[in-house]
């Protein structure tokens, strides 16, 4: 059973004035679009790109022995950053990560987020998007200092 999560006007796109074949083709196109969008959601990208096996962190195939690091830094900016940071928290930090970690992310000031989903060790800096403002630049400077 296919559940439509992203396309909000699904019923309108399958209007009554279409014949049976057109409805089926449109339904197939909408399912394909849903699958494509779902595959690039931030949590899915993290899951595909990052693996942790024992004390080795794999990021798109590159291996990092976490025994060589005292602290893991999580930094980023943009609309998908919060969801990616939350995915990192649930996938690695909560269960497997032995290292200390901290970070800072810049997210759009208009983005409504459930901050309790994110670890308190990762600061949130809300700034303008897509055009940077002073607050966003300050966030980037703080990221550089962190590293």
PDB file of N, CA and C in Angstrom, residues 25-102:
ATOM      1  N   UNK A  25      -1.662   6.477 -15.220  1.00  0.00           N
ATOM      2  CA  UNK A  25      -0.355   7.054 -15.569  1.00  0.00           C
ATOM      3  C   UNK A  25       0.024   8.179 -14.605  1.00  0.00           C
ATOM      4  N   UNK A  26      -0.944   9.001 -14.264  1.00  0.00           N
ATOM      5  CA  UNK A  26      -0.666  10.085 -13.329  1.00  0.00           C
ATOM      6  C   UNK A  26      -0.341   9.533 -11.941  1.00  0.00           C
ATOM      7  N   UNK A  27      -1.062   8.503 -11.513  1.00  0.00           N
ATOM      8  CA  UNK A  27      -0.789   7.864 -10.219  1.00  0.00           C
ATOM      9  C   UNK A  27       0.643   7.310 -10.204  1.00  0.00           C
ATOM     10  N   UNK A  28       1.056   6.674 -11.288  1.00  0.00           N
ATOM     11  CA  UNK A  28       2.417   6.146 -11.398  1.00  0.00           C
ATOM     12  C   UNK A  28       3.446   7.279 -11.335  1.00  0.00           C
ATOM     13  N   UNK A  29       3.169   8.377 -12.030  1.00  0.00           N
ATOM     14  CA  UNK A  29       4.085   9.523 -11.998  1.00  0.00           C
ATOM     15  C   UNK A  29       4.186  10.112 -10.590  1.00  0.00           C
ATOM     16  N   UNK A  30       3.059  10.216  -9.894  1.00  0.00           N
ATOM     17  CA  UNK A  30       3.069  10.759  -8.533  1.00  0.00           C
ATOM     18  C   UNK A  30       3.813   9.833  -7.575  1.00  0.00           C
ATOM     19  N   UNK A  31       3.627   8.519  -7.727  1.00  0.00           N
ATOM     20  CA  UNK A  31       4.359   7.566  -6.891  1.00  0.00           C
ATOM     21  C   UNK A  31       5.860   7.682  -7.148  1.00  0.00           C
ATOM     22  N   UNK A  32       6.239   7.828  -8.407  1.00  0.00           N
ATOM     23  CA  UNK A  32       7.655   7.970  -8.763  1.00  0.00           C
ATOM     24  C   UNK A  32       8.243   9.237  -8.156  1.00  0.00           C
ATOM     25  N   UNK A  33       7.490  10.321  -8.241  1.00  0.00           N
ATOM     26  CA  UNK A  33       7.938  11.578  -7.653  1.00  0.00           C
ATOM     27  C   UNK A  33       8.099  11.454  -6.146  1.00  0.00           C
ATOM     28  N   UNK A  34       7.133  10.835  -5.494  1.00  0.00           N
ATOM     29  CA  UNK A  34       7.213  10.616  -4.044  1.00  0.00           C
ATOM     30  C   UNK A  34       8.473   9.827  -3.686  1.00  0.00           C
ATOM     31  N   UNK A  35       8.734   8.745  -4.422  1.00  0.00           N
ATOM     32  CA  UNK A  35       9.907   7.911  -4.156  1.00  0.00           C
ATOM     33  C   UNK A  35      11.193   8.708  -4.349  1.00  0.00           C
ATOM     34  N   UNK A  36      11.245   9.505  -5.402  1.00  0.00           N
ATOM     35  CA  UNK A  36      12.437  10.303  -5.681  1.00  0.00           C
ATOM     36  C   UNK A  36      12.692  11.313  -4.570  1.00  0.00           C
ATOM     37  N   UNK A  37      11.661  12.012  -4.148  1.00  0.00           N
ATOM     38  CA  UNK A  37      11.806  13.008  -3.083  1.00  0.00           C
ATOM     39  C   UNK A  37      12.165  12.325  -1.766  1.00  0.00           C
ATOM     40  N   UNK A  38      11.526  11.212  -1.474  1.00  0.00           N
ATOM     41  CA  UNK A  38      11.805  10.471  -0.239  1.00  0.00           C
ATOM     42  C   UNK A  38      13.264  10.011  -0.180  1.00  0.00           C
ATOM     43  N   UNK A  39      13.810   9.636  -1.326  1.00  0.00           N
ATOM     44  CA  UNK A  39      15.182   9.106  -1.346  1.00  0.00           C
ATOM     45  C   UNK A  39      16.247  10.155  -1.051  1.00  0.00           C
ATOM     46  N   UNK A  40      15.917  11.427  -1.183  1.00  0.00           N
ATOM     47  CA  UNK A  40      16.907  12.475  -0.921  1.00  0.00           C
ATOM     48  C   UNK A  40      16.577  13.292   0.331  1.00  0.00           C
ATOM     49  N   UNK A  41      15.712  12.760   1.167  1.00  0.00           N
ATOM     50  CA  UNK A  41      15.455  13.434   2.436  1.00  0.00           C
ATOM     51  C   UNK A  41      16.716  13.344   3.293  1.00  0.00           C
ATOM     52  N   UNK A  42      16.966  14.351   4.123  1.00  0.00           N
ATOM     53  CA  UNK A  42      18.210  14.407   4.891  1.00  0.00           C
ATOM     54  C   UNK A  42      18.536  13.142   5.683  1.00  0.00           C
ATOM     55  N   UNK A  43      17.549  12.571   6.364  1.00  0.00           N
ATOM     56  CA  UNK A  43      17.844  11.369   7.156  1.00  0.00           C
ATOM     57  C   UNK A  43      18.234  10.197   6.269  1.00  0.00           C
ATOM     58  N   UNK A  44      17.641  10.092   5.092  1.00  0.00           N
ATOM     59  CA  UNK A  44      18.000   9.017   4.160  1.00  0.00           C
ATOM     60  C   UNK A  44      19.415   9.213   3.626  1.00  0.00           C
ATOM     61  N   UNK A  45      19.778  10.459   3.336  1.00  0.00           N
ATOM     62  CA  UNK A  45      21.132  10.728   2.840  1.00  0.00           C
ATOM     63  C   UNK A  45      22.184  10.394   3.887  1.00  0.00           C
ATOM     64  N   UNK A  46      21.910  10.726   5.139  1.00  0.00           N
ATOM     65  CA  UNK A  46      22.836  10.380   6.225  1.00  0.00           C
ATOM     66  C   UNK A  46      22.967   8.871   6.327  1.00  0.00           C
ATOM     67  N   UNK A  47      21.833   8.197   6.283  1.00  0.00           N
ATOM     68  CA  UNK A  47      21.840   6.731   6.410  1.00  0.00           C
ATOM     69  C   UNK A  47      22.640   6.079   5.292  1.00  0.00           C
ATOM     70  N   UNK A  48      22.522   6.612   4.069  1.00  0.00           N
ATOM     71  CA  UNK A  48      23.238   6.049   2.922  1.00  0.00           C
ATOM     72  C   UNK A  48      24.727   6.408   2.943  1.00  0.00           C
ATOM     73  N   UNK A  49      25.055   7.582   3.443  1.00  0.00           N
ATOM     74  CA  UNK A  49      26.407   8.112   3.310  1.00  0.00           C
ATOM     75  C   UNK A  49      27.335   7.784   4.465  1.00  0.00           C
ATOM     76  N   UNK A  50      26.779   7.540   5.649  1.00  0.00           N
ATOM     77  CA  UNK A  50      27.612   7.401   6.844  1.00  0.00           C
ATOM     78  C   UNK A  50      27.308   6.086   7.541  1.00  0.00           C
ATOM     79  N   UNK A  51      28.372   5.358   7.842  1.00  0.00           N
ATOM     80  CA  UNK A  51      28.252   4.086   8.567  1.00  0.00           C
ATOM     81  C   UNK A  51      29.250   4.084   9.712  1.00  0.00           C
ATOM     82  N   UNK A  52      28.908   3.422  10.786  1.00  0.00           N
ATOM     83  CA  UNK A  52      29.814   3.259  11.924  1.00  0.00           C
ATOM     84  C   UNK A  52      29.900   1.775  12.240  1.00  0.00           C
ATOM     85  N   UNK A  53      31.101   1.227  12.075  1.00  0.00           N
ATOM     86  CA  UNK A  53      31.331  -0.189  12.382  1.00  0.00           C
ATOM     87  C   UNK A  53      32.482  -0.259  13.364  1.00  0.00           C
ATOM     88  N   UNK A  54      32.156  -0.722  14.554  1.00  0.00           N
ATOM     89  CA  UNK A  54      33.111  -0.752  15.664  1.00  0.00           C
ATOM     90  C   UNK A  54      33.570   0.674  15.912  1.00  0.00           C
ATOM     91  N   UNK A  55      34.824   0.969  15.793  1.00  0.00           N
ATOM     92  CA  UNK A  55      35.307   2.335  16.008  1.00  0.00           C
ATOM     93  C   UNK A  55      35.725   3.008  14.708  1.00  0.00           C
ATOM     94  N   UNK A  56      35.238   2.514  13.588  1.00  0.00           N
ATOM     95  CA  UNK A  56      35.573   3.087  12.289  1.00  0.00           C
ATOM     96  C   UNK A  56      34.334   3.783  11.729  1.00  0.00           C
ATOM     97  N   UNK A  57      34.497   5.066  11.420  1.00  0.00           N
ATOM     98  CA  UNK A  57      33.431   5.857  10.817  1.00  0.00           C
ATOM     99  C   UNK A  57      33.688   5.919   9.317  1.00  0.00           C
ATOM    100  N   UNK A  58      32.710   5.500   8.538  1.00  0.00           N
ATOM    101  CA  UNK A  58      32.802   5.545   7.080  1.00  0.00           C
ATOM    102  C   UNK A  58      31.905   6.657   6.572  1.00  0.00           C
ATOM    103  N   UNK A  59      32.512   7.588   5.836  1.00  0.00           N
ATOM    104  CA  UNK A  59      31.751   8.682   5.231  1.00  0.00           C
ATOM    105  C   UNK A  59      31.953   8.585   3.728  1.00  0.00           C
ATOM    106  N   UNK A  60      30.924   8.171   3.033  1.00  0.00           N
ATOM    107  CA  UNK A  60      30.957   7.929   1.594  1.00  0.00           C
ATOM    108  C   UNK A  60      32.181   7.104   1.209  1.00  0.00           C
ATOM    109  N   UNK A  61      32.450   6.066   1.983  1.00  0.00           N
ATOM    110  CA  UNK A  61      33.528   5.140   1.667  1.00  0.00           C
ATOM    111  C   UNK A  61      34.870   5.467   2.298  1.00  0.00           C
ATOM    112  N   UNK A  62      35.076   6.704   2.721  1.00  0.00           N
ATOM    113  CA  UNK A  62      36.327   7.058   3.397  1.00  0.00           C
ATOM    114  C   UNK A  62      36.250   6.613   4.852  1.00  0.00           C
ATOM    115  N   UNK A  63      37.325   5.986   5.345  1.00  0.00           N
ATOM    116  CA  UNK A  63      37.329   5.424   6.691  1.00  0.00           C
ATOM    117  C   UNK A  63      38.106   6.313   7.656  1.00  0.00           C
ATOM    118  N   UNK A  64      37.547   6.499   8.851  1.00  0.00           N
ATOM    119  CA  UNK A  64      38.176   7.285   9.909  1.00  0.00           C
ATOM    120  C   UNK A  64      38.140   6.474  11.200  1.00  0.00           C
ATOM    121  N   UNK A  65      39.315   6.192  11.736  1.00  0.00           N
ATOM    122  CA  UNK A  65      39.392   5.469  13.001  1.00  0.00           C
ATOM    123  C   UNK A  65      39.117   6.457  14.124  1.00  0.00           C
ATOM    124  N   UNK A  66      37.996   6.292  14.801  1.00  0.00           N
ATOM    125  CA  UNK A  66      37.584   7.248  15.836  1.00  0.00           C
ATOM    126  C   UNK A  66      38.489   7.211  17.062  1.00  0.00           C
ATOM    127  N   UNK A  67      39.296   6.178  17.194  1.00  0.00           N
ATOM    128  CA  UNK A  67      40.261   6.128  18.302  1.00  0.00           C
ATOM    129  C   UNK A  67      41.338   7.202  18.152  1.00  0.00           C
ATOM    130  N   UNK A  68      41.453   7.755  16.958  1.00  0.00           N
ATOM    131  CA  UNK A  68      42.445   8.805  16.693  1.00  0.00           C
ATOM    132  C   UNK A  68      41.916  10.209  16.968  1.00  0.00           C
ATOM    133  N   UNK A  69      40.666  10.312  17.416  1.00  0.00           N
ATOM    134  CA  UNK A  69      40.047  11.616  17.630  1.00  0.00           C
ATOM    135  C   UNK A  69      39.465  11.698  19.037  1.00  0.00           C
ATOM    136  N   UNK A  70      39.710  12.812  19.693  1.00  0.00           N
ATOM    137  CA  UNK A  70      39.103  13.033  21.007  1.00  0.00           C
ATOM    138  C   UNK A  70      37.671  13.542  20.895  1.00  0.00           C
ATOM    139  N   UNK A  71      37.470  14.428  19.912  1.00  0.00           N
ATOM    140  CA  UNK A  71      36.166  15.088  19.763  1.00  0.00           C
ATOM    141  C   UNK A  71      35.725  15.031  18.315  1.00  0.00           C
ATOM    142  N   UNK A  72      34.447  14.793  18.110  1.00  0.00           N
ATOM    143  CA  UNK A  72      33.827  14.838  16.788  1.00  0.00           C
ATOM    144  C   UNK A  72      33.064  16.158  16.702  1.00  0.00           C
ATOM    145  N   UNK A  73      33.292  16.904  15.620  1.00  0.00           N
ATOM    146  CA  UNK A  73      32.629  18.194  15.422  1.00  0.00           C
ATOM    147  C   UNK A  73      31.552  18.058  14.355  1.00  0.00           C
ATOM    148  N   UNK A  74      30.376  18.526  14.676  1.00  0.00           N
ATOM    149  CA  UNK A  74      29.253  18.503  13.740  1.00  0.00           C
ATOM    150  C   UNK A  74      28.923  19.945  13.404  1.00  0.00           C
ATOM    151  N   UNK A  75      29.165  20.305  12.146  1.00  0.00           N
ATOM    152  CA  UNK A  75      28.876  21.671  11.706  1.00  0.00           C
ATOM    153  C   UNK A  75      28.114  21.605  10.386  1.00  0.00           C
ATOM    154  N   UNK A  76      27.369  22.658  10.095  1.00  0.00           N
ATOM    155  CA  UNK A  76      26.662  22.694   8.833  1.00  0.00           C
ATOM    156  C   UNK A  76      25.762  23.898   8.729  1.00  0.00           C
ATOM    157  N   UNK A  77      25.209  24.073   7.550  1.00  0.00           N
ATOM    158  CA  UNK A  77      24.313  25.184   7.322  1.00  0.00           C
ATOM    159  C   UNK A  77      23.330  24.890   6.205  1.00  0.00           C
ATOM    160  N   UNK A  78      22.126  25.441   6.326  1.00  0.00           N
ATOM    161  CA  UNK A  78      21.115  25.292   5.290  1.00  0.00           C
ATOM    162  C   UNK A  78      19.852  24.631   5.808  1.00  0.00           C
ATOM    163  N   UNK A  79      18.896  24.495   4.901  1.00  0.00           N
ATOM    164  CA  UNK A  79      17.575  23.984   5.280  1.00  0.00           C
ATOM    165  C   UNK A  79      17.608  22.535   5.764  1.00  0.00           C
ATOM    166  N   UNK A  80      18.467  21.712   5.205  1.00  0.00           N
ATOM    167  CA  UNK A  80      18.487  20.293   5.562  1.00  0.00           C
ATOM    168  C   UNK A  80      19.360  20.000   6.780  1.00  0.00           C
ATOM    169  N   UNK A  81      20.097  20.992   7.237  1.00  0.00           N
ATOM    170  CA  UNK A  81      21.095  20.774   8.284  1.00  0.00           C
ATOM    171  C   UNK A  81      20.502  20.255   9.591  1.00  0.00           C
ATOM    172  N   UNK A  82      19.408  20.818  10.036  1.00  0.00           N
ATOM    173  CA  UNK A  82      18.827  20.371  11.301  1.00  0.00           C
ATOM    174  C   UNK A  82      18.446  18.890  11.222  1.00  0.00           C
ATOM    175  N   UNK A  83      17.754  18.502  10.155  1.00  0.00           N
ATOM    176  CA  UNK A  83      17.343  17.107  10.014  1.00  0.00           C
ATOM    177  C   UNK A  83      18.547  16.172   9.907  1.00  0.00           C
ATOM    178  N   UNK A  84      19.603  16.628   9.264  1.00  0.00           N
ATOM    179  CA  UNK A  84      20.820  15.809   9.176  1.00  0.00           C
ATOM    180  C   UNK A  84      21.475  15.661  10.547  1.00  0.00           C
ATOM    181  N   UNK A  85      21.517  16.730  11.308  1.00  0.00           N
ATOM    182  CA  UNK A  85      22.103  16.669  12.651  1.00  0.00           C
ATOM    183  C   UNK A  85      21.285  15.743  13.552  1.00  0.00           C
ATOM    184  N   UNK A  86      19.976  15.800  13.430  1.00  0.00           N
ATOM    185  CA  UNK A  86      19.115  14.901  14.212  1.00  0.00           C
ATOM    186  C   UNK A  86      19.357  13.451  13.789  1.00  0.00           C
ATOM    187  N   UNK A  87      19.488  13.216  12.487  1.00  0.00           N
ATOM    188  CA  UNK A  87      19.763  11.853  12.008  1.00  0.00           C
ATOM    189  C   UNK A  87      21.096  11.350  12.543  1.00  0.00           C
ATOM    190  N   UNK A  88      22.106  12.209  12.568  1.00  0.00           N
ATOM    191  CA  UNK A  88      23.401  11.822  13.145  1.00  0.00           C
ATOM    192  C   UNK A  88      23.251  11.466  14.621  1.00  0.00           C
ATOM    193  N   UNK A  89      22.474  12.265  15.331  1.00  0.00           N
ATOM    194  CA  UNK A  89      22.271  12.016  16.757  1.00  0.00           C
ATOM    195  C   UNK A  89      21.654  10.646  16.989  1.00  0.00           C
ATOM    196  N   UNK A  90      20.575  10.350  16.280  1.00  0.00           N
ATOM    197  CA  UNK A  90      19.878   9.082  16.508  1.00  0.00           C
ATOM    198  C   UNK A  90      20.658   7.888  15.980  1.00  0.00           C
ATOM    199  N   UNK A  91      21.347   8.061  14.862  1.00  0.00           N
ATOM    200  CA  UNK A  91      22.030   6.923  14.264  1.00  0.00           C
ATOM    201  C   UNK A  91      23.338   6.578  14.970  1.00  0.00           C
ATOM    202  N   UNK A  92      24.073   7.581  15.423  1.00  0.00           N
ATOM    203  CA  UNK A  92      25.405   7.333  15.966  1.00  0.00           C
ATOM    204  C   UNK A  92      25.572   7.753  17.416  1.00  0.00           C
ATOM    205  N   UNK A  93      25.223   8.976  17.699  1.00  0.00           N
ATOM    206  CA  UNK A  93      25.547   9.561  18.995  1.00  0.00           C
ATOM    207  C   UNK A  93      24.818   8.844  20.121  1.00  0.00           C
ATOM    208  N   UNK A  94      23.537   8.621  19.957  1.00  0.00           N
ATOM    209  CA  UNK A  94      22.754   8.008  21.026  1.00  0.00           C
ATOM    210  C   UNK A  94      23.139   6.554  21.292  1.00  0.00           C
ATOM    211  N   UNK A  95      23.635   5.883  20.280  1.00  0.00           N
ATOM    212  CA  UNK A  95      23.853   4.447  20.469  1.00  0.00           C
ATOM    213  C   UNK A  95      25.315   4.013  20.468  1.00  0.00           C
ATOM    214  N   UNK A  96      26.121   4.521  19.568  1.00  0.00           N
ATOM    215  CA  UNK A  96      27.439   3.929  19.354  1.00  0.00           C
ATOM    216  C   UNK A  96      28.636   4.820  19.637  1.00  0.00           C
ATOM    217  N   UNK A  97      28.461   6.104  19.556  1.00  0.00           N
ATOM    218  CA  UNK A  97      29.610   6.999  19.591  1.00  0.00           C
ATOM    219  C   UNK A  97      30.177   7.124  20.994  1.00  0.00           C
ATOM    220  N   UNK A  98      31.463   6.798  21.134  1.00  0.00           N
ATOM    221  CA  UNK A  98      32.138   6.884  22.429  1.00  0.00           C
ATOM    222  C   UNK A  98      32.862   8.222  22.586  1.00  0.00           C
ATOM    223  N   UNK A  99      33.119   8.886  21.470  1.00  0.00           N
ATOM    224  CA  UNK A  99      33.868  10.139  21.482  1.00  0.00           C
ATOM    225  C   UNK A  99      33.021  11.286  22.027  1.00  0.00           C
ATOM    226  N   UNK A 100      33.700  12.301  22.526  1.00  0.00           N
ATOM    227  CA  UNK A 100      33.016  13.554  22.834  1.00  0.00           C
ATOM    228  C   UNK A 100      32.595  14.178  21.511  1.00  0.00           C
ATOM    229  N   UNK A 101      31.583  14.968  21.530  1.00  0.00           N
ATOM    230  CA  UNK A 101      31.158  15.660  20.322  1.00  0.00           C
ATOM    231  C   UNK A 101      30.558  17.002  20.695  1.00  0.00           C
ATOM    232  N   UNK A 102      30.622  17.908  19.740  1.00  0.00           N
ATOM    233  CA  UNK A 102      29.972  19.209  19.865  1.00  0.00           C
ATOM    234  C   UNK A 102      29.843  19.792  18.485  1.00  0.00           C
TER     235      UNK A 102
END
